[in-house]
Coordinates of C-alpha atoms and ligand atoms in Angstrom, one line a residue:
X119 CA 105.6 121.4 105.7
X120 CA 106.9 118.2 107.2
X121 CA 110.6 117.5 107.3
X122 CA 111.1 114.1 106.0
X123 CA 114.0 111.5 106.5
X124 CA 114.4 108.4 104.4
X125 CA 116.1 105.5 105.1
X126 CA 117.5 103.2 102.4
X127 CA 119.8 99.9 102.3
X128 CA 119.5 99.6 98.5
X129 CA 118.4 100.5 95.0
X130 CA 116.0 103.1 96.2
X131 CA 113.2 102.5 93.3
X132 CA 110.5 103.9 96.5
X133 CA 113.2 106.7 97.2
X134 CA 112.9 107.5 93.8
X135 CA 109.0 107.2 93.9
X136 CA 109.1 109.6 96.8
X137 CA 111.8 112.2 94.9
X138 CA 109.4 111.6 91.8
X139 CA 106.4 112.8 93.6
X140 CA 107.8 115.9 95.4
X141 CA 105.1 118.6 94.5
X142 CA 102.8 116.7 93.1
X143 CA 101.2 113.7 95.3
X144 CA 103.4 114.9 98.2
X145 CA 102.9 118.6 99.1
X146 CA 102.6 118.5 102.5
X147 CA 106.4 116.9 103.1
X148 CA 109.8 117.5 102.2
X149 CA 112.9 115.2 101.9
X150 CA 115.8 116.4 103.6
X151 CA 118.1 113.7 103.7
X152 CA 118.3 110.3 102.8
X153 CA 120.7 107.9 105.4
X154 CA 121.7 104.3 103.9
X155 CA 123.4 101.6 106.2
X156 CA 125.1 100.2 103.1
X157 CA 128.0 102.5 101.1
X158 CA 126.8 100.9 98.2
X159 CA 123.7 101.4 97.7
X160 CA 122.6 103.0 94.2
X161 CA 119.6 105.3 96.0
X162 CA 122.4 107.1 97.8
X163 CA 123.0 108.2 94.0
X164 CA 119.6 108.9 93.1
X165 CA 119.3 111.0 96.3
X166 CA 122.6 112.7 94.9
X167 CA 121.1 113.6 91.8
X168 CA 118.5 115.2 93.2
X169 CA 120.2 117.2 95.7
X170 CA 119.4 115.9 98.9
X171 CA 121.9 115.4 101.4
X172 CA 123.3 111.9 102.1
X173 CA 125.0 110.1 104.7
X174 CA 125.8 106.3 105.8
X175 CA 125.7 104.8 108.7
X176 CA 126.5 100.8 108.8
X177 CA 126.1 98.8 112.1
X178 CA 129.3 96.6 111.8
X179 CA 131.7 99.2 110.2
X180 CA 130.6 102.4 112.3
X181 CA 128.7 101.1 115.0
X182 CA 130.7 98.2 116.4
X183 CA 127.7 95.7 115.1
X184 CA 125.8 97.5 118.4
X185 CA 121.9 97.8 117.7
X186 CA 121.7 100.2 120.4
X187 CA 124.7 102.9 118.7
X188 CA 123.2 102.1 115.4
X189 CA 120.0 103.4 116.7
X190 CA 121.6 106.2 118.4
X191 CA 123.7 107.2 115.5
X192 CA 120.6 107.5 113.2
X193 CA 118.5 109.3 115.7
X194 CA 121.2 112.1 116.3
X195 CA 121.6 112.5 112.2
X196 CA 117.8 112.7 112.3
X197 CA 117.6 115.4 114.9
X198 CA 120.3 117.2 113.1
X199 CA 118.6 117.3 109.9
X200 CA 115.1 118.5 112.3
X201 CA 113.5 115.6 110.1
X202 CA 109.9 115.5 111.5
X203 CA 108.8 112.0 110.1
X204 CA 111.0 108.8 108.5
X205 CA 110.1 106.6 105.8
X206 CA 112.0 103.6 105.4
X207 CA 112.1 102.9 101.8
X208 CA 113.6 99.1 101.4
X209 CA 115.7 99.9 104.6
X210 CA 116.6 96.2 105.4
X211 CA 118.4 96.5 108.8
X212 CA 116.4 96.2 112.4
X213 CA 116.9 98.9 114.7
X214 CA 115.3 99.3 118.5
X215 CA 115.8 101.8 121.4
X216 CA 116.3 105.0 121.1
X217 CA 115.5 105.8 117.5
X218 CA 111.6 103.8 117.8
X219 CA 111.2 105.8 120.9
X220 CA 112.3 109.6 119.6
X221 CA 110.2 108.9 116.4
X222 CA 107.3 106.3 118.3
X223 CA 104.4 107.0 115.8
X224 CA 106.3 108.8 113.4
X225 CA 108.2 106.1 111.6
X226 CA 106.5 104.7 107.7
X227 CA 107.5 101.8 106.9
X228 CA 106.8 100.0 103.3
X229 CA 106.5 96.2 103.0
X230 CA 106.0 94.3 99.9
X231 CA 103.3 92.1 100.7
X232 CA 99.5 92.1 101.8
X233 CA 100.4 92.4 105.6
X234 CA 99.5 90.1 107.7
X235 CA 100.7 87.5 104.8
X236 CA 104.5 86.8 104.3
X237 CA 105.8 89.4 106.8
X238 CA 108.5 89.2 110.0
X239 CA 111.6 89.1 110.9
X240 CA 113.4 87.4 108.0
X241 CA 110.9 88.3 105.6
X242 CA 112.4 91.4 103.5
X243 CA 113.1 91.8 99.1
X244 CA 112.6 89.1 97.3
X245 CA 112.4 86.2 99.8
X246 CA 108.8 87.8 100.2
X247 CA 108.4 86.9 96.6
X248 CA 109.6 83.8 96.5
X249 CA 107.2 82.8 100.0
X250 CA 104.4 83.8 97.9
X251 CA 104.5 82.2 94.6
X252 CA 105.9 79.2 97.4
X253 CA 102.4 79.1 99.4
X254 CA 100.9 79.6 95.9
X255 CA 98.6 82.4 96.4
X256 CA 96.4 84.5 93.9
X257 CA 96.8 88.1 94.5
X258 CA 99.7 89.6 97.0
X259 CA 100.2 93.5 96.8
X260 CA 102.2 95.9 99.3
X261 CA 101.6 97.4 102.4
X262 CA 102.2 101.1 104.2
X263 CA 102.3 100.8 107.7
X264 CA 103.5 102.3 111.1
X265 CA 106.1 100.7 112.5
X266 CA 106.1 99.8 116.1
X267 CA 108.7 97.1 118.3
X268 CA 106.9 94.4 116.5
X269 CA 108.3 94.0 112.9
X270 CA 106.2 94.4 110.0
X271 CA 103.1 94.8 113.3
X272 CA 102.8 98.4 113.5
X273 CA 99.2 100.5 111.9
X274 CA 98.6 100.1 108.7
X275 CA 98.4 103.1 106.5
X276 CA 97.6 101.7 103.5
X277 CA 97.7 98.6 101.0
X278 CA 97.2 98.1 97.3
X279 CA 96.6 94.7 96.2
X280 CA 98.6 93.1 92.6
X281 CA 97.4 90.0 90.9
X282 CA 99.8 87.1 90.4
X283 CA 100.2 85.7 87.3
X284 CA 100.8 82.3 85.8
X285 CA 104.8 82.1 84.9
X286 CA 105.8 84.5 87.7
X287 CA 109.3 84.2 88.8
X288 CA 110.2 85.8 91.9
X289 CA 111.9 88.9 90.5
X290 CA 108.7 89.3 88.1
X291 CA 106.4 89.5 90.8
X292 CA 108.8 91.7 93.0
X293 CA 108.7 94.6 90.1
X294 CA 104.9 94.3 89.2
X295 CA 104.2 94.7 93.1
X296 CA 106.8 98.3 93.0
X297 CA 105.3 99.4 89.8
X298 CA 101.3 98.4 90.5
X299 CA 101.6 99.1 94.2
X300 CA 104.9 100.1 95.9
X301 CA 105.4 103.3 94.4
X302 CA 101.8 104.6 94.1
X303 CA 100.8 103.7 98.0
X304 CA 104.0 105.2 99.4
X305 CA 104.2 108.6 98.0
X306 CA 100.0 108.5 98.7
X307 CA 100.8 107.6 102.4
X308 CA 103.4 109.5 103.0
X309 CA 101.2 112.6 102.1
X310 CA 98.3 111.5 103.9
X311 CA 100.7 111.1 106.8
X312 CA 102.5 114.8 106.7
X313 CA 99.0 116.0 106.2
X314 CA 97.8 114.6 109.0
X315 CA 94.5 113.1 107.9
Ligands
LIG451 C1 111.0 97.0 98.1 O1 110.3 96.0 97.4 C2 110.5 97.1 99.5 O2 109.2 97.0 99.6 C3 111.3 96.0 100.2 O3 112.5 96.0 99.6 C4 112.5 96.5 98.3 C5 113.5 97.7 98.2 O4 113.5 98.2 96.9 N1 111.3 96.2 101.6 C6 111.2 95.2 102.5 O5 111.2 94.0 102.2 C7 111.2 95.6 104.0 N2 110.8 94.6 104.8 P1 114.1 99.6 96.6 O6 115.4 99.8 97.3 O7 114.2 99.7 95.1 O8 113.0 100.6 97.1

């Protein structure tokens, strides 16, 4: 059983996913703590809620706005927790160093697009929405991938493609994509990844 570590910056809908799937889709993995670099964040709640421990860690307030401690402070809460493999699940924030090493190949990452399309730095929630209806394309969808010291450039894992539909406003498209894709490729990934096929 694979000890798994989530990162969140927000409203958790994957965390959720993930919490929702426990024992059914994902059997070969475990949550054991969910770490948000925002105090607000409502998944901190949901994690709450379903009894899995919970901490924060924000680069300006606790980590002097240094990428380098931020990465450190994660990695040690990580190590504490023994978590085997992270998911980041609408984790927002860039980190490098220590924590990409420790975890190099280990690290899930979900991204709500068809990578290679409307991915980067910069390219996070809905302003991935809004550069898709922008460029006008057809069908987007959402991606599972590795993540590597290229952003959105690691492996992918997995991808589920969602039609776009006449009328769609950003936020429309941004919670057909979680329900038709998001949260059905993650939890699937995240198993195929623990269970190491
Ligand atoms: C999700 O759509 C996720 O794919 C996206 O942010 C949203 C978080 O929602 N992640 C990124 O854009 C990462 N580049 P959630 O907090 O409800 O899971």
């Amino acid at each position: 059983m694979k000890r798994i570590g989530v990162l969140i910056s927000g409203g958790g809908t994957n965390l959720q996913a993930l919490i929702d799937k426990q024992g059914s889709v994902i059997k070969s993995g475990k949550i054991v703590c969910v770490c948000s670099n925002s105090a607000s964040a409502y998944g901190l709640e949901r994690a709450k809620k379903a009894g899995i421990p919970t901490k924060v860690i924000r680069k300006n307030a606790d980590c002097g706005g240094d990428t380098e401690v931020f990465s450190h402070s994660i990695c040690e809460y990580m190590k504490e927790m023994d978590v085997d493999v992270i998911v980041l699940a609408g984790f927002m924030a860039i980190f490098g160093g220590e924590l990409l090493n420790e975890y190099s190949g280990r690290i899930i990452n979900i991204h709500p697009s068809l990578i290679p399309s409307f991915c980067g730095k910069g390219m996070y929630g809905l302003k991935v929405h809004e550069a898709a209806l922008g460029y006008g394309v057809k069908v987007t969808g959402a991606t599972v991938h590795l993540v590597n010291d290229v952003v959105d450039g690691g492996k992918i894992l997995m991808q589920k493609a969602v039609y776009v539909q006449d009328g769609d406003t950003p936020e429309t498209l941004q919670r057909r994509v979680m329900e038709e894709a998001e949260w059905i490729i993650l939890p699937e990934a995240v198993e195929k990844f623990c269970a190491g096929s």
